[in-house]
Each structure stands twice: as structure tokens, then as C-alpha cells.
């Protein structure tokens, strides 16, 4: 068995186990294979093992892989998205996880209108208040959601966060709890054109805790592909 296939089986088994312990259906948690910097053969192998959701951090890399790989792949933009790069991916992405400003939203709306399509997004929330991370503050999420709700070519599908890097995943539980609370609060507002269905949180080191706190998307890279190689894509 290849390393990637074995890793995928391990991650899927852990998802099922944590869901069972948490009283959730395993089907409610979707696995995104974070393929940034990984070469095409690695993605092809993961695809052969059933992966259809892949996450990329850089626009150029996403576009190149989109062109080279099967079209039933759902591409997730999980890295910081610059406004001048939106036009390159607006017709290619399944979901943009990293929306962190009104100006970015306005650019997505403009480009989506040009392509006559609706773009699904998550709002990135910097729940830990880390200066090195992008994302809106917890206090400003609702205001941004209300602004986006008025835009005809964008659908808010939920929230995303990148928790701090920690040795003990339990340290991130309060952050996952906090974003889940924000998520539920927004659902209860019943805002038109807002569909709070997805909570993207948890990576290789802490996805088990994230699942137990309600994640619907987990983003796993190293846990599937091994350590990243920054020398090539």
C-alpha cells in the first residue's frame, strides 16, 4: 500500500471514530486534501483513492492543477486571496474559504457577475486574534455577513478559521467552541441569502478536536501527503 493511500485510510478511520464518539454521522464531515506545493502525481493518487475535494493556498497553483486534473474535483481556495487574483479563479473554485474583508467580497461579486455565476464563500474569522493570521475579528463577522447578504452573486455558506499551531490540540478547543457559537448565532438571525451550513476548521494536528466541536470541513495536508516540499509544485 502506498503512503498516501495508507494515510488517507487512517484519516478516514479517525474521522469515523471521532464522529461516532461525538454522536455525529461521518458523512457530515468532509475531508479536504490540502495539496499546496504537492506535485500532480500525488494529487492523482489521492484522487484514485476517492478524494474529490482539494485545497490550495495560491491562485496560480490552483489554476495550473485545475487545468491538468479531472473536472469533477471540487477546488477549495484556502489561502489568503488578493483582490487582483479573484478573476483567475472565480469560475474554477467550488468554495472560497478565506474571505476576510468587504473589499475582497466586492471584487468577488464583480467578477462573479461577469461570469454570470454564484460564488460560494466562507468568512475567515481570526478567533485567536493572532497578528500573523488573516481573518475578520469575531466582533465584526455579523456586520460583514449582512453586507454580503445584499450581493446577488455571492452566497455565504459558513465560517472558517485557522487555529494556532499548538503541541496539544486540546489547547485549540476554546477557539473551535467560539467560532461554533458565532456560527450558531448567525444561523438564528435567519438572514436572507445566507446559508450557514459549513464550518471549516481543523487541520492535521487538531482536526479530531475540531470534529468533536462541529467542523463540517477539515483541511488535512501533512496527514495525507506527508511533509510539504516548498521547492516545487
CSV table of C-alpha atoms in Angstrom, one decimal:
chain,number,residue,atom,x,y,z
A,1,UNK,CA,0.0,0.0,0.0
A,2,UNK,CA,1.3,3.5,-0.9
A,3,UNK,CA,2.0,6.1,1.8
A,4,UNK,CA,-0.8,8.4,0.5
A,5,UNK,CA,-3.4,5.6,0.4
A,6,UNK,CA,-2.4,4.4,3.9
A,7,UNK,CA,-2.6,7.9,5.3
A,8,UNK,CA,-6.0,8.5,3.7
A,9,UNK,CA,-7.4,5.3,5.2
A,10,UNK,CA,-6.0,6.3,8.6
A,11,UNK,CA,-7.6,9.8,8.4
A,12,UNK,CA,-10.9,8.4,7.3
A,13,UNK,CA,-10.9,5.9,10.1
A,14,UNK,CA,-10.2,8.6,12.6
A,15,UNK,CA,-13.0,10.8,11.2
A,16,UNK,CA,-15.4,7.9,11.6
A,17,UNK,CA,-14.3,7.2,15.2
A,18,UNK,CA,-14.5,10.8,16.3
A,19,UNK,CA,-17.9,11.2,14.7
A,20,UNK,CA,-19.2,8.1,16.5
A,21,UNK,CA,-17.9,9.3,19.8
A,22,UNK,CA,-19.4,12.8,19.2
A,23,UNK,CA,-22.8,11.4,18.0
A,24,UNK,CA,-22.3,12.7,14.5
A,25,UNK,CA,-22.7,11.0,11.1
A,26,UNK,CA,-19.3,10.5,9.4
A,27,UNK,CA,-20.9,11.8,6.2
A,28,UNK,CA,-21.4,15.2,7.8
A,29,UNK,CA,-17.6,15.8,7.9
A,30,UNK,CA,-15.9,16.4,4.5
A,31,UNK,CA,-12.2,15.9,4.1
A,32,UNK,CA,-10.2,18.4,2.1
A,33,UNK,CA,-6.9,17.1,0.9
A,34,UNK,CA,-4.6,20.2,1.2
A,35,UNK,CA,-2.4,19.8,-1.9
A,36,UNK,CA,-0.4,23.0,-1.8
A,37,UNK,CA,3.2,22.5,-3.1
A,38,UNK,CA,2.4,18.9,-3.9
A,39,UNK,CA,3.1,17.5,-7.4
A,40,UNK,CA,0.4,16.3,-9.7
A,41,UNK,CA,1.1,12.5,-9.2
A,42,UNK,CA,0.4,12.9,-5.5
A,43,UNK,CA,-3.0,14.5,-6.3
A,44,UNK,CA,-3.7,11.9,-8.9
A,45,UNK,CA,-3.0,9.2,-6.3
A,46,UNK,CA,-5.3,10.8,-3.8
A,47,UNK,CA,-8.0,11.2,-6.5
A,48,UNK,CA,-7.7,7.5,-7.3
A,49,UNK,CA,-8.3,6.8,-3.6
A,50,UNK,CA,-11.6,8.7,-3.8
A,51,UNK,CA,-10.6,12.3,-2.9
A,52,UNK,CA,-12.6,14.9,-4.7
A,53,UNK,CA,-12.0,17.9,-2.5
A,54,UNK,CA,-8.6,19.6,-2.8
A,55,UNK,CA,-7.4,22.7,-1.1
A,56,UNK,CA,-4.9,25.2,-2.5
A,57,UNK,CA,-3.3,28.3,-1.0
A,58,UNK,CA,-2.0,30.0,-4.1
A,59,UNK,CA,-4.1,31.1,-7.1
A,60,UNK,CA,-1.5,30.2,-9.8
A,61,UNK,CA,-1.1,26.7,-8.4
A,62,UNK,CA,-4.9,26.1,-8.2
A,63,UNK,CA,-5.3,27.2,-11.8
A,64,UNK,CA,-2.5,25.0,-13.1
A,65,UNK,CA,-3.8,22.0,-11.3
A,66,UNK,CA,-7.4,22.7,-12.3
A,67,UNK,CA,-6.4,22.6,-15.9
A,68,UNK,CA,-4.4,19.4,-15.5
A,69,UNK,CA,-6.7,17.3,-13.4
A,70,UNK,CA,-10.3,15.8,-13.8
A,71,UNK,CA,-13.1,18.3,-13.8
A,72,UNK,CA,-15.2,16.6,-11.1
A,73,UNK,CA,-12.7,17.8,-8.5
A,74,UNK,CA,-14.1,20.4,-6.1
A,75,UNK,CA,-11.4,23.1,-5.6
A,76,UNK,CA,-11.2,25.0,-2.4
A,77,UNK,CA,-9.3,28.3,-2.1
A,78,UNK,CA,-8.0,28.1,1.5
A,79,UNK,CA,-5.1,30.6,1.4
A,80,UNK,CA,-5.2,34.4,1.5
A,81,UNK,CA,-6.8,35.7,-1.6
A,82,UNK,CA,-5.7,39.0,-3.1
A,83,UNK,CA,-8.3,41.1,-4.9
A,84,UNK,CA,-6.3,41.2,-8.1
A,85,UNK,CA,-6.3,37.4,-8.3
A,86,UNK,CA,-10.0,36.8,-7.9
A,87,UNK,CA,-10.6,37.0,-11.7
A,88,UNK,CA,-8.4,33.9,-12.3
A,89,UNK,CA,-10.3,31.5,-10.0
A,90,UNK,CA,-13.9,32.8,-9.8
A,91,UNK,CA,-15.1,30.3,-12.4
A,92,UNK,CA,-13.0,27.4,-11.1
A,93,UNK,CA,-13.5,27.2,-7.3
A,94,UNK,CA,-16.1,25.2,-5.5
A,95,UNK,CA,-15.7,27.2,-2.3
A,96,UNK,CA,-13.6,30.2,-1.2
A,97,UNK,CA,-12.8,29.7,2.5
A,98,UNK,CA,-10.7,32.8,3.1
A,99,UNK,CA,-12.9,35.8,2.6
A,100,UNK,CA,-11.7,38.4,5.1
A,101,UNK,CA,-12.8,41.8,4.0
A,102,UNK,CA,-15.6,43.8,2.4
A,103,UNK,CA,-13.3,44.9,-0.4
A,104,UNK,CA,-12.5,41.3,-1.3
A,105,UNK,CA,-16.2,40.5,-1.3
A,106,UNK,CA,-16.9,43.4,-3.6
A,107,UNK,CA,-14.3,42.1,-6.0
A,108,UNK,CA,-15.7,38.6,-5.9
A,109,UNK,CA,-19.2,40.0,-6.6
A,110,UNK,CA,-17.9,42.0,-9.6
A,111,UNK,CA,-16.1,39.0,-11.2
A,112,UNK,CA,-18.9,36.6,-10.4
A,113,UNK,CA,-21.4,38.9,-12.2
A,114,UNK,CA,-19.1,39.0,-15.3
A,115,UNK,CA,-19.2,35.2,-15.4
A,116,UNK,CA,-22.9,35.1,-14.6
A,117,UNK,CA,-22.4,32.6,-11.7
A,118,UNK,CA,-22.9,32.5,-8.0
A,119,UNK,CA,-19.8,32.0,-5.9
A,120,UNK,CA,-19.9,30.2,-2.5
A,121,UNK,CA,-17.8,31.6,0.2
A,122,UNK,CA,-16.9,31.2,3.9
A,123,UNK,CA,-15.9,34.1,6.0
A,124,UNK,CA,-12.5,33.6,7.7
A,125,UNK,CA,-12.5,34.5,11.4
A,126,UNK,CA,-9.4,35.1,13.3
A,127,UNK,CA,-10.8,33.7,16.6
A,128,UNK,CA,-7.4,33.6,18.3
A,129,UNK,CA,-6.6,37.2,17.5
A,130,UNK,CA,-3.2,36.2,16.0
A,131,UNK,CA,-1.4,39.1,14.3
A,132,UNK,CA,0.2,36.7,11.8
A,133,UNK,CA,-3.2,35.4,10.6
A,134,UNK,CA,-5.8,36.9,8.3
A,135,UNK,CA,-9.5,36.9,9.1
A,136,UNK,CA,-12.1,39.3,10.5
A,137,UNK,CA,-12.5,39.8,14.2
A,138,UNK,CA,-15.2,37.8,15.9
A,139,UNK,CA,-17.0,41.1,16.7
A,140,UNK,CA,-17.2,42.1,13.0
A,141,UNK,CA,-18.4,38.8,11.5
A,142,UNK,CA,-22.2,39.6,11.7
A,143,UNK,CA,-21.8,43.0,10.1
A,144,UNK,CA,-19.8,41.6,7.2
A,145,UNK,CA,-22.4,38.8,6.7
A,146,UNK,CA,-25.2,41.4,6.5
A,147,UNK,CA,-23.2,43.3,3.8
A,148,UNK,CA,-22.6,40.2,1.8
A,149,UNK,CA,-26.3,39.1,2.0
A,150,UNK,CA,-27.2,42.0,-0.3
A,151,UNK,CA,-24.9,40.8,-3.1
A,152,UNK,CA,-26.7,38.7,-5.7
A,153,UNK,CA,-23.7,36.7,-6.9
A,154,UNK,CA,-22.3,35.5,-3.6
A,155,UNK,CA,-23.6,33.0,-1.1
A,156,UNK,CA,-22.3,32.9,2.5
A,157,UNK,CA,-22.1,29.2,3.3
A,158,UNK,CA,-20.5,29.4,6.7
A,159,UNK,CA,-17.3,30.3,8.6
A,160,UNK,CA,-13.7,29.2,8.5
A,161,UNK,CA,-10.8,29.6,11.0
A,162,UNK,CA,-7.2,28.7,11.3
A,163,UNK,CA,-6.4,27.9,14.9
A,164,UNK,CA,-2.9,28.5,16.3
A,165,UNK,CA,-0.2,25.9,15.9
A,166,UNK,CA,0.0,24.0,19.2
A,167,UNK,CA,1.6,20.9,20.5
A,168,UNK,CA,-1.5,19.8,22.3
A,169,UNK,CA,-4.6,20.0,20.1
A,170,UNK,CA,-6.9,20.4,23.2
A,171,UNK,CA,-5.5,24.0,23.5
A,172,UNK,CA,-7.5,24.9,20.4
A,173,UNK,CA,-10.8,23.6,21.7
A,174,UNK,CA,-11.8,27.1,23.1
A,175,UNK,CA,-11.3,28.6,19.6
A,176,UNK,CA,-13.4,25.9,17.9
A,177,UNK,CA,-16.1,26.4,20.5
A,178,UNK,CA,-16.0,30.2,20.0
A,179,UNK,CA,-16.4,30.0,16.2
A,180,UNK,CA,-19.2,27.4,16.6
A,181,UNK,CA,-21.0,29.8,18.8
A,182,UNK,CA,-20.7,32.7,16.3
A,183,UNK,CA,-21.9,30.3,13.6
A,184,UNK,CA,-25.0,29.2,15.5
A,185,UNK,CA,-25.8,32.8,16.5
A,186,UNK,CA,-25.8,33.8,12.8
A,187,UNK,CA,-28.0,30.9,11.9
A,188,UNK,CA,-30.5,32.1,14.4
A,189,UNK,CA,-30.6,35.5,12.8
A,190,UNK,CA,-32.3,34.0,9.7
A,191,UNK,CA,-30.6,36.5,7.3
A,192,UNK,CA,-31.9,36.3,3.7
A,193,UNK,CA,-29.3,34.9,1.2
A,194,UNK,CA,-27.2,33.5,4.0
A,195,UNK,CA,-26.9,29.7,4.2
A,196,UNK,CA,-24.9,28.8,7.3
A,197,UNK,CA,-24.1,25.2,6.6
A,198,UNK,CA,-20.4,24.8,6.7
A,199,UNK,CA,-17.8,25.2,9.5
A,200,UNK,CA,-14.3,24.8,8.1
A,201,UNK,CA,-11.8,24.2,10.9
A,202,UNK,CA,-9.2,21.7,12.0
A,203,UNK,CA,-6.0,20.7,10.2
A,204,UNK,CA,-3.6,17.7,10.5
A,205,UNK,CA,-2.7,18.4,14.2
A,206,UNK,CA,-6.1,19.3,15.6
A,207,UNK,CA,-8.9,18.0,13.3
A,208,UNK,CA,-10.1,15.4,15.8
A,209,UNK,CA,-10.9,18.2,18.3
A,210,UNK,CA,-12.4,20.3,15.5
A,211,UNK,CA,-14.7,17.5,14.5
A,212,UNK,CA,-15.9,17.0,18.1
A,213,UNK,CA,-16.7,20.7,18.2
A,214,UNK,CA,-18.8,20.7,15.0
A,215,UNK,CA,-16.4,21.0,12.0
A,216,UNK,CA,-18.1,20.1,8.6
A,217,UNK,CA,-14.9,20.6,6.6
A,218,UNK,CA,-11.4,19.6,7.9
A,219,UNK,CA,-8.3,20.6,5.9
A,220,UNK,CA,-5.6,17.9,6.0
A,221,UNK,CA,-2.3,18.2,4.2
A,222,UNK,CA,0.6,16.7,6.0
A,223,UNK,CA,-1.6,13.9,7.4
A,224,UNK,CA,-2.3,12.8,3.8
A,225,UNK,CA,0.7,13.8,1.7
A,226,UNK,CA,3.5,13.9,4.2
A,227,UNK,CA,5.7,17.0,4.9
A,228,UNK,CA,5.4,19.8,2.3
A,229,UNK,CA,8.1,20.4,-0.2
A,230,UNK,CA,8.4,24.1,-0.9
A,231,UNK,CA,10.9,23.7,-3.7
A,232,UNK,CA,8.3,22.8,-6.3
A,233,UNK,CA,4.7,22.3,-7.0
